[in-house]
């Protein structure tokens, strides 16, 4: 969606190897988190990376988009036994990325136990230039949304079950070193986004976890649940170990957009506005100066 609120639908396509022609995408496409990478060396092209929960196994599906066209052309879908519970992905280049595995358990009962007790069993994986997956960081309580700073030197991860936002420094081998965190009270972070102009981090999350679980469980059959949500702005302090200065940017009782799971900044004619989204909704909310537009 551009600053004039125009929405462009992009068609998924792939290259047919036999005919060497572009055809509609034939793989299953069940999306969770995603990221978009822009390379200043080729400003006419974008790389899209999607967490794709295919029935044949979870993977990261990578597409390229030529700006000005209406197509996302499939590059590849990569999978690994290390990528067994992917939630979100952040692109580090056109071909490399970090992805969060939110839980270690695969059975439904064990996953519920892991969430309830806040077990620090989640981890982050790295997919490098050698086209191999490695473990980048472990011991995280439900690693959820993930984002990078503009220079790529800092990785931010929402640990929903702690609840906190962790700050990591990536090494040349892809491993991540924890350098700081901010722990929240009465706020469960879901996703993070970075304002590249200021370095500030927007964190969307929930104020009532049990109401959020009830909403997700009942939404398809009809529910009265309206999980309250909020957006926090984090300003990095002078030293990473000090964490962040935390500011409440927006709060709502759940009627604005139930189960708000993401927030990102967009500048419209010089004025910043916040775009809110939800994994369970078919629309977004647009807010400016604390008001709905």
PDB file of N, CA and C in Angstrom, residues 140-213:
ATOM      1  N   UNK A 140      15.663 -19.217  24.001  1.00  0.00           N
ATOM      2  CA  UNK A 140      14.772 -18.050  23.917  1.00  0.00           C
ATOM      3  C   UNK A 140      13.339 -18.510  24.175  1.00  0.00           C
ATOM      4  N   UNK A 141      12.617 -17.748  24.984  1.00  0.00           N
ATOM      5  CA  UNK A 141      11.238 -18.095  25.333  1.00  0.00           C
ATOM      6  C   UNK A 141      10.276 -17.614  24.242  1.00  0.00           C
ATOM      7  N   UNK A 142       9.889 -18.520  23.374  1.00  0.00           N
ATOM      8  CA  UNK A 142       8.985 -18.260  22.257  1.00  0.00           C
ATOM      9  C   UNK A 142       9.471 -17.084  21.406  1.00  0.00           C
ATOM     10  N   UNK A 143      10.600 -17.252  20.683  1.00  0.00           N
ATOM     11  CA  UNK A 143      11.040 -16.210  19.751  1.00  0.00           C
ATOM     12  C   UNK A 143      10.006 -16.027  18.656  1.00  0.00           C
ATOM     13  N   UNK A 144       9.549 -14.811  18.494  1.00  0.00           N
ATOM     14  CA  UNK A 144       8.412 -14.521  17.621  1.00  0.00           C
ATOM     15  C   UNK A 144       8.878 -13.635  16.463  1.00  0.00           C
ATOM     16  N   UNK A 145       8.480 -12.360  16.462  1.00  0.00           N
ATOM     17  CA  UNK A 145       8.897 -11.466  15.387  1.00  0.00           C
ATOM     18  C   UNK A 145      10.382 -11.173  15.438  1.00  0.00           C
ATOM     19  N   UNK A 146      10.967 -10.915  14.251  1.00  0.00           N
ATOM     20  CA  UNK A 146      12.392 -10.626  14.148  1.00  0.00           C
ATOM     21  C   UNK A 146      12.593  -9.522  13.112  1.00  0.00           C
ATOM     22  N   UNK A 147      13.539  -8.621  13.390  1.00  0.00           N
ATOM     23  CA  UNK A 147      13.810  -7.506  12.482  1.00  0.00           C
ATOM     24  C   UNK A 147      15.287  -7.141  12.589  1.00  0.00           C
ATOM     25  N   UNK A 148      15.770  -6.354  11.632  1.00  0.00           N
ATOM     26  CA  UNK A 148      17.168  -5.938  11.611  1.00  0.00           C
ATOM     27  C   UNK A 148      17.259  -4.422  11.586  1.00  0.00           C
ATOM     28  N   UNK A 149      18.385  -3.906  12.096  1.00  0.00           N
ATOM     29  CA  UNK A 149      18.646  -2.472  11.985  1.00  0.00           C
ATOM     30  C   UNK A 149      19.002  -2.148  10.539  1.00  0.00           C
ATOM     31  N   UNK A 150      19.017  -0.860  10.211  1.00  0.00           N
ATOM     32  CA  UNK A 150      19.284  -0.455   8.832  1.00  0.00           C
ATOM     33  C   UNK A 150      20.652  -0.911   8.357  1.00  0.00           C
ATOM     34  N   UNK A 151      21.643  -0.911   9.252  1.00  0.00           N
ATOM     35  CA  UNK A 151      22.992  -1.315   8.853  1.00  0.00           C
ATOM     36  C   UNK A 151      23.220  -2.822   8.994  1.00  0.00           C
ATOM     37  N   UNK A 152      22.233  -3.552   9.488  1.00  0.00           N
ATOM     38  CA  UNK A 152      22.353  -4.989   9.619  1.00  0.00           C
ATOM     39  C   UNK A 152      23.208  -5.450  10.779  1.00  0.00           C
ATOM     40  N   UNK A 153      23.648  -4.522  11.624  1.00  0.00           N
ATOM     41  CA  UNK A 153      24.537  -4.881  12.731  1.00  0.00           C
ATOM     42  C   UNK A 153      23.799  -5.258  14.008  1.00  0.00           C
ATOM     43  N   UNK A 154      22.485  -5.122  14.010  1.00  0.00           N
ATOM     44  CA  UNK A 154      21.684  -5.473  15.179  1.00  0.00           C
ATOM     45  C   UNK A 154      20.450  -6.238  14.724  1.00  0.00           C
ATOM     46  N   UNK A 155      20.158  -7.318  15.432  1.00  0.00           N
ATOM     47  CA  UNK A 155      18.959  -8.110  15.185  1.00  0.00           C
ATOM     48  C   UNK A 155      18.069  -8.016  16.421  1.00  0.00           C
ATOM     49  N   UNK A 156      16.802  -7.663  16.223  1.00  0.00           N
ATOM     50  CA  UNK A 156      15.844  -7.545  17.310  1.00  0.00           C
ATOM     51  C   UNK A 156      14.870  -8.731  17.252  1.00  0.00           C
ATOM     52  N   UNK A 157      14.633  -9.351  18.404  1.00  0.00           N
ATOM     53  CA  UNK A 157      13.746 -10.511  18.466  1.00  0.00           C
ATOM     54  C   UNK A 157      12.773 -10.345  19.618  1.00  0.00           C
ATOM     55  N   UNK A 158      11.484 -10.502  19.326  1.00  0.00           N
ATOM     56  CA  UNK A 158      10.462 -10.501  20.372  1.00  0.00           C
ATOM     57  C   UNK A 158      10.393 -11.885  20.988  1.00  0.00           C
ATOM     58  N   UNK A 159      10.663 -11.981  22.289  1.00  0.00           N
ATOM     59  CA  UNK A 159      10.539 -13.240  23.036  1.00  0.00           C
ATOM     60  C   UNK A 159       9.222 -13.179  23.806  1.00  0.00           C
ATOM     61  N   UNK A 160       8.175 -13.733  23.234  1.00  0.00           N
ATOM     62  CA  UNK A 160       6.825 -13.507  23.748  1.00  0.00           C
ATOM     63  C   UNK A 160       6.599 -14.076  25.139  1.00  0.00           C
ATOM     64  N   UNK A 161       7.194 -15.213  25.449  1.00  0.00           N
ATOM     65  CA  UNK A 161       6.922 -15.861  26.731  1.00  0.00           C
ATOM     66  C   UNK A 161       7.762 -15.320  27.868  1.00  0.00           C
ATOM     67  N   UNK A 162       8.750 -14.457  27.573  1.00  0.00           N
ATOM     68  CA  UNK A 162       9.580 -13.945  28.685  1.00  0.00           C
ATOM     69  C   UNK A 162       8.884 -12.871  29.508  1.00  0.00           C
ATOM     70  N   UNK A 163       8.215 -11.869  29.059  1.00  0.00           N
ATOM     71  CA  UNK A 163       8.158 -11.324  27.701  1.00  0.00           C
ATOM     72  C   UNK A 163       9.198 -10.200  27.532  1.00  0.00           C
ATOM     73  N   UNK A 164       9.857 -10.153  26.378  1.00  0.00           N
ATOM     74  CA  UNK A 164      10.938  -9.188  26.204  1.00  0.00           C
ATOM     75  C   UNK A 164      11.222  -8.973  24.728  1.00  0.00           C
ATOM     76  N   UNK A 165      12.045  -7.972  24.459  1.00  0.00           N
ATOM     77  CA  UNK A 165      12.681  -7.820  23.147  1.00  0.00           C
ATOM     78  C   UNK A 165      14.180  -7.946  23.364  1.00  0.00           C
ATOM     79  N   UNK A 166      14.799  -8.885  22.652  1.00  0.00           N
ATOM     80  CA  UNK A 166      16.223  -9.145  22.762  1.00  0.00           C
ATOM     81  C   UNK A 166      16.978  -8.485  21.618  1.00  0.00           C
ATOM     82  N   UNK A 167      18.179  -8.034  21.915  1.00  0.00           N
ATOM     83  CA  UNK A 167      19.022  -7.378  20.924  1.00  0.00           C
ATOM     84  C   UNK A 167      20.285  -8.215  20.726  1.00  0.00           C
ATOM     85  N   UNK A 168      20.549  -8.617  19.484  1.00  0.00           N
ATOM     86  CA  UNK A 168      21.684  -9.481  19.174  1.00  0.00           C
ATOM     87  C   UNK A 168      22.635  -8.782  18.206  1.00  0.00           C
ATOM     88  N   UNK A 169      23.905  -9.187  18.264  1.00  0.00           N
ATOM     89  CA  UNK A 169      24.903  -8.778  17.285  1.00  0.00           C
ATOM     90  C   UNK A 169      25.285 -10.012  16.460  1.00  0.00           C
ATOM     91  N   UNK A 170      25.147  -9.939  15.121  1.00  0.00           N
ATOM     92  CA  UNK A 170      25.532 -11.081  14.288  1.00  0.00           C
ATOM     93  C   UNK A 170      27.038 -11.138  14.053  1.00  0.00           C
ATOM     94  N   UNK A 171      27.582 -12.360  14.083  1.00  0.00           N
ATOM     95  CA  UNK A 171      28.993 -12.580  13.778  1.00  0.00           C
ATOM     96  C   UNK A 171      29.131 -13.009  12.320  1.00  0.00           C
ATOM     97  N   UNK A 172      30.359 -13.061  11.837  1.00  0.00           N
ATOM     98  CA  UNK A 172      30.598 -13.402  10.435  1.00  0.00           C
ATOM     99  C   UNK A 172      30.146 -14.808  10.089  1.00  0.00           C
ATOM    100  N   UNK A 173      30.102 -15.706  11.087  1.00  0.00           N
ATOM    101  CA  UNK A 173      29.658 -17.074  10.829  1.00  0.00           C
ATOM    102  C   UNK A 173      28.149 -17.241  10.999  1.00  0.00           C
ATOM    103  N   UNK A 174      27.443 -16.131  11.258  1.00  0.00           N
ATOM    104  CA  UNK A 174      25.990 -16.182  11.389  1.00  0.00           C
ATOM    105  C   UNK A 174      25.480 -16.351  12.794  1.00  0.00           C
ATOM    106  N   UNK A 175      26.341 -16.685  13.743  1.00  0.00           N
ATOM    107  CA  UNK A 175      25.880 -16.818  15.126  1.00  0.00           C
ATOM    108  C   UNK A 175      25.495 -15.446  15.678  1.00  0.00           C
ATOM    109  N   UNK A 176      24.613 -15.453  16.674  1.00  0.00           N
ATOM    110  CA  UNK A 176      24.113 -14.222  17.268  1.00  0.00           C
ATOM    111  C   UNK A 176      24.522 -14.147  18.729  1.00  0.00           C
ATOM    112  N   UNK A 177      25.076 -13.006  19.134  1.00  0.00           N
ATOM    113  CA  UNK A 177      25.459 -12.777  20.529  1.00  0.00           C
ATOM    114  C   UNK A 177      24.463 -11.813  21.160  1.00  0.00           C
ATOM    115  N   UNK A 178      23.883 -12.215  22.291  1.00  0.00           N
ATOM    116  CA  UNK A 178      22.945 -11.355  23.002  1.00  0.00           C
ATOM    117  C   UNK A 178      23.700 -10.195  23.648  1.00  0.00           C
ATOM    118  N   UNK A 179      23.276  -8.962  23.316  1.00  0.00           N
ATOM    119  CA  UNK A 179      23.965  -7.790  23.862  1.00  0.00           C
ATOM    120  C   UNK A 179      23.051  -6.914  24.707  1.00  0.00           C
ATOM    121  N   UNK A 180      21.768  -7.178  24.709  1.00  0.00           N
ATOM    122  CA  UNK A 180      20.855  -6.377  25.524  1.00  0.00           C
ATOM    123  C   UNK A 180      19.427  -6.853  25.381  1.00  0.00           C
ATOM    124  N   UNK A 181      18.579  -6.442  26.324  1.00  0.00           N
ATOM    125  CA  UNK A 181      17.165  -6.795  26.243  1.00  0.00           C
ATOM    126  C   UNK A 181      16.353  -5.846  27.100  1.00  0.00           C
ATOM    127  N   UNK A 182      15.071  -5.773  26.794  1.00  0.00           N
ATOM    128  CA  UNK A 182      14.111  -5.050  27.622  1.00  0.00           C
ATOM    129  C   UNK A 182      12.980  -6.004  27.969  1.00  0.00           C
ATOM    130  N   UNK A 183      12.731  -6.180  29.265  1.00  0.00           N
ATOM    131  CA  UNK A 183      11.668  -7.055  29.741  1.00  0.00           C
ATOM    132  C   UNK A 183      10.442  -6.203  30.056  1.00  0.00           C
ATOM    133  N   UNK A 184       9.281  -6.669  29.617  1.00  0.00           N
ATOM    134  CA  UNK A 184       8.042  -5.910  29.783  1.00  0.00           C
ATOM    135  C   UNK A 184       7.216  -6.451  30.949  1.00  0.00           C
ATOM    136  N   UNK A 185       6.374  -5.596  31.466  1.00  0.00           N
ATOM    137  CA  UNK A 185       5.392  -5.967  32.467  1.00  0.00           C
ATOM    138  C   UNK A 185       4.009  -5.671  31.906  1.00  0.00           C
ATOM    139  N   UNK A 186       3.122  -6.652  31.958  1.00  0.00           N
ATOM    140  CA  UNK A 186       1.740  -6.507  31.473  1.00  0.00           C
ATOM    141  C   UNK A 186       1.694  -6.188  29.987  1.00  0.00           C
ATOM    142  N   UNK A 187       2.630  -6.724  29.233  1.00  0.00           N
ATOM    143  CA  UNK A 187       2.660  -6.526  27.775  1.00  0.00           C
ATOM    144  C   UNK A 187       3.409  -7.705  27.165  1.00  0.00           C
ATOM    145  N   UNK A 188       2.764  -8.380  26.203  1.00  0.00           N
ATOM    146  CA  UNK A 188       3.370  -9.540  25.539  1.00  0.00           C
ATOM    147  C   UNK A 188       3.703  -9.160  24.105  1.00  0.00           C
ATOM    148  N   UNK A 189       4.987  -9.013  23.765  1.00  0.00           N
ATOM    149  CA  UNK A 189       5.361  -8.593  22.414  1.00  0.00           C
ATOM    150  C   UNK A 189       5.118  -9.698  21.391  1.00  0.00           C
ATOM    151  N   UNK A 190       4.699  -9.298  20.208  1.00  0.00           N
ATOM    152  CA  UNK A 190       4.456 -10.254  19.124  1.00  0.00           C
ATOM    153  C   UNK A 190       5.434 -10.016  17.975  1.00  0.00           C
ATOM    154  N   UNK A 191       5.344  -8.849  17.355  1.00  0.00           N
ATOM    155  CA  UNK A 191       6.221  -8.540  16.227  1.00  0.00           C
ATOM    156  C   UNK A 191       6.973  -7.232  16.447  1.00  0.00           C
ATOM    157  N   UNK A 192       8.075  -7.098  15.737  1.00  0.00           N
ATOM    158  CA  UNK A 192       8.907  -5.903  15.824  1.00  0.00           C
ATOM    159  C   UNK A 192       9.160  -5.369  14.421  1.00  0.00           C
ATOM    160  N   UNK A 193       9.272  -4.049  14.320  1.00  0.00           N
ATOM    161  CA  UNK A 193       9.679  -3.415  13.067  1.00  0.00           C
ATOM    162  C   UNK A 193      10.599  -2.255  13.409  1.00  0.00           C
ATOM    163  N   UNK A 194      11.462  -1.891  12.476  1.00  0.00           N
ATOM    164  CA  UNK A 194      12.463  -0.867  12.719  1.00  0.00           C
ATOM    165  C   UNK A 194      12.229   0.331  11.800  1.00  0.00           C
ATOM    166  N   UNK A 195      12.215   1.514  12.398  1.00  0.00           N
ATOM    167  CA  UNK A 195      12.201   2.754  11.627  1.00  0.00           C
ATOM    168  C   UNK A 195      13.640   3.036  11.215  1.00  0.00           C
ATOM    169  N   UNK A 196      13.969   2.787   9.947  1.00  0.00           N
ATOM    170  CA  UNK A 196      15.358   2.880   9.502  1.00  0.00           C
ATOM    171  C   UNK A 196      15.909   4.294   9.595  1.00  0.00           C
ATOM    172  N   UNK A 197      15.042   5.302   9.603  1.00  0.00           N
ATOM    173  CA  UNK A 197      15.519   6.687   9.661  1.00  0.00           C
ATOM    174  C   UNK A 197      16.026   7.056  11.049  1.00  0.00           C
ATOM    175  N   UNK A 198      15.400   6.520  12.090  1.00  0.00           N
ATOM    176  CA  UNK A 198      15.750   6.912  13.462  1.00  0.00           C
ATOM    177  C   UNK A 198      16.361   5.778  14.283  1.00  0.00           C
ATOM    178  N   UNK A 199      16.239   4.533  13.820  1.00  0.00           N
ATOM    179  CA  UNK A 199      16.720   3.403  14.595  1.00  0.00           C
ATOM    180  C   UNK A 199      15.763   2.959  15.681  1.00  0.00           C
ATOM    181  N   UNK A 200      14.626   3.635  15.807  1.00  0.00           N
ATOM    182  CA  UNK A 200      13.648   3.253  16.817  1.00  0.00           C
ATOM    183  C   UNK A 200      12.923   1.976  16.405  1.00  0.00           C
ATOM    184  N   UNK A 201      12.513   1.211  17.413  1.00  0.00           N
ATOM    185  CA  UNK A 201      11.867  -0.077  17.187  1.00  0.00           C
ATOM    186  C   UNK A 201      10.413   0.006  17.628  1.00  0.00           C
ATOM    187  N   UNK A 202       9.489  -0.399  16.758  1.00  0.00           N
ATOM    188  CA  UNK A 202       8.079  -0.498  17.122  1.00  0.00           C
ATOM    189  C   UNK A 202       7.762  -1.946  17.460  1.00  0.00           C
ATOM    190  N   UNK A 203       7.105  -2.140  18.600  1.00  0.00           N
ATOM    191  CA  UNK A 203       6.762  -3.480  19.059  1.00  0.00           C
ATOM    192  C   UNK A 203       5.249  -3.551  19.246  1.00  0.00           C
ATOM    193  N   UNK A 204       4.607  -4.453  18.543  1.00  0.00           N
ATOM    194  CA  UNK A 204       3.173  -4.677  18.721  1.00  0.00           C
ATOM    195  C   UNK A 204       2.974  -5.873  19.639  1.00  0.00           C
ATOM    196  N   UNK A 205       1.933  -5.813  20.466  1.00  0.00           N
ATOM    197  CA  UNK A 205       1.719  -6.912  21.396  1.00  0.00           C
ATOM    198  C   UNK A 205       0.382  -6.826  22.095  1.00  0.00           C
ATOM    199  N   UNK A 206       0.185  -7.717  23.060  1.00  0.00           N
ATOM    200  CA  UNK A 206      -1.109  -7.884  23.712  1.00  0.00           C
ATOM    201  C   UNK A 206      -1.050  -7.484  25.182  1.00  0.00           C
ATOM    202  N   UNK A 207      -2.182  -6.979  25.665  1.00  0.00           N
ATOM    203  CA  UNK A 207      -2.301  -6.590  27.063  1.00  0.00           C
ATOM    204  C   UNK A 207      -3.060  -7.632  27.878  1.00  0.00           C
ATOM    205  N   UNK A 208      -3.747  -8.535  27.196  1.00  0.00           N
ATOM    206  CA  UNK A 208      -4.505  -9.595  27.868  1.00  0.00           C
ATOM    207  C   UNK A 208      -4.279 -10.895  27.106  1.00  0.00           C
ATOM    208  N   UNK A 209      -3.335 -11.700  27.555  1.00  0.00           N
ATOM    209  CA  UNK A 209      -2.934 -12.901  26.828  1.00  0.00           C
ATOM    210  C   UNK A 209      -4.064 -13.915  26.730  1.00  0.00           C
ATOM    211  N   UNK A 210      -4.789 -14.145  27.817  1.00  0.00           N
ATOM    212  CA  UNK A 210      -5.838 -15.161  27.800  1.00  0.00           C
ATOM    213  C   UNK A 210      -6.978 -14.763  26.864  1.00  0.00           C
ATOM    214  N   UNK A 211      -7.284 -13.494  26.793  1.00  0.00           N
ATOM    215  CA  UNK A 211      -8.312 -13.030  25.856  1.00  0.00           C
ATOM    216  C   UNK A 211      -7.838 -13.224  24.420  1.00  0.00           C
ATOM    217  N   UNK A 212      -6.543 -13.044  24.174  1.00  0.00           N
ATOM    218  CA  UNK A 212      -5.985 -13.266  22.843  1.00  0.00           C
ATOM    219  C   UNK A 212      -6.080 -14.735  22.453  1.00  0.00           C
ATOM    220  N   UNK A 213      -5.746 -15.646  23.390  1.00  0.00           N
ATOM    221  CA  UNK A 213      -5.858 -17.072  23.105  1.00  0.00           C
ATOM    222  C   UNK A 213      -7.309 -17.454  22.815  1.00  0.00           C
TER     223      UNK A 213
END
